[in-house]
Amino acid sequence: MSPYPAPHARSPWFLRRSNRHTYALVNSGGATLWNVRINPSNLPPTVRNLPEAAVVRPYESVEFLMADSVGAPVPREVWVSWEGQAQEVAVPVP
């Protein structure tokens, strides 16, 4: 299995930017998803409140903070996993 997320996997997720540094990971699918986690390995050190084992119901979201840092810009995507999804899925950052 590749250590990188699946580039074209079907995903119930999208990211919405709530304000300058606040992002919401939104579950656009029709099912509650368990043990939702964003992998911090490609994120700047300024990231806060990442979901680690979140439960996200349909059309609800979980918020986290992410800002540029010297030498560590906000990435183009975050890597999301959840119960029942064997490989992380890349979700574009707006």
CSV table of C-alpha atoms in Angstrom, one decimal, residues 15-16 25-26 29-32 36 43 46 48 51-52 55-56 65 72-73 76 78 83 85 87 92:
chain,number,residue,atom,x,y,z
A,15,LEU,CA,-13.0,21.6,2.7
A,16,ARG,CA,-14.7,25.0,3.2
A,25,LEU,CA,-14.0,19.5,6.8
A,26,VAL,CA,-17.5,18.8,5.5
A,29,GLY,CA,-22.2,12.0,2.0
A,30,GLY,CA,-25.3,10.4,3.3
A,31,ALA,CA,-23.7,8.4,6.2
A,32,THR,CA,-22.2,9.2,9.5
A,36,VAL,CA,-12.3,10.7,11.1
A,43,LEU,CA,0.7,20.3,7.3
A,46,THR,CA,0.7,26.2,13.0
A,48,ARG,CA,-4.5,23.4,15.5
A,51,PRO,CA,-9.7,15.9,14.0
A,52,GLU,CA,-8.2,12.7,15.4
A,55,VAL,CA,-17.6,11.4,14.4
A,56,VAL,CA,-19.0,13.5,11.5
A,65,LEU,CA,-7.1,26.1,12.2
A,72,ALA,CA,5.8,25.7,5.6
A,73,PRO,CA,2.9,27.0,3.5
A,76,ARG,CA,-2.8,22.1,-1.7
A,78,VAL,CA,-5.1,17.4,3.3
A,83,GLU,CA,-13.3,3.9,9.6
A,85,GLN,CA,-11.5,3.6,4.3
A,87,GLN,CA,-6.2,4.4,2.4
A,92,PRO,CA,-8.2,19.8,-2.0
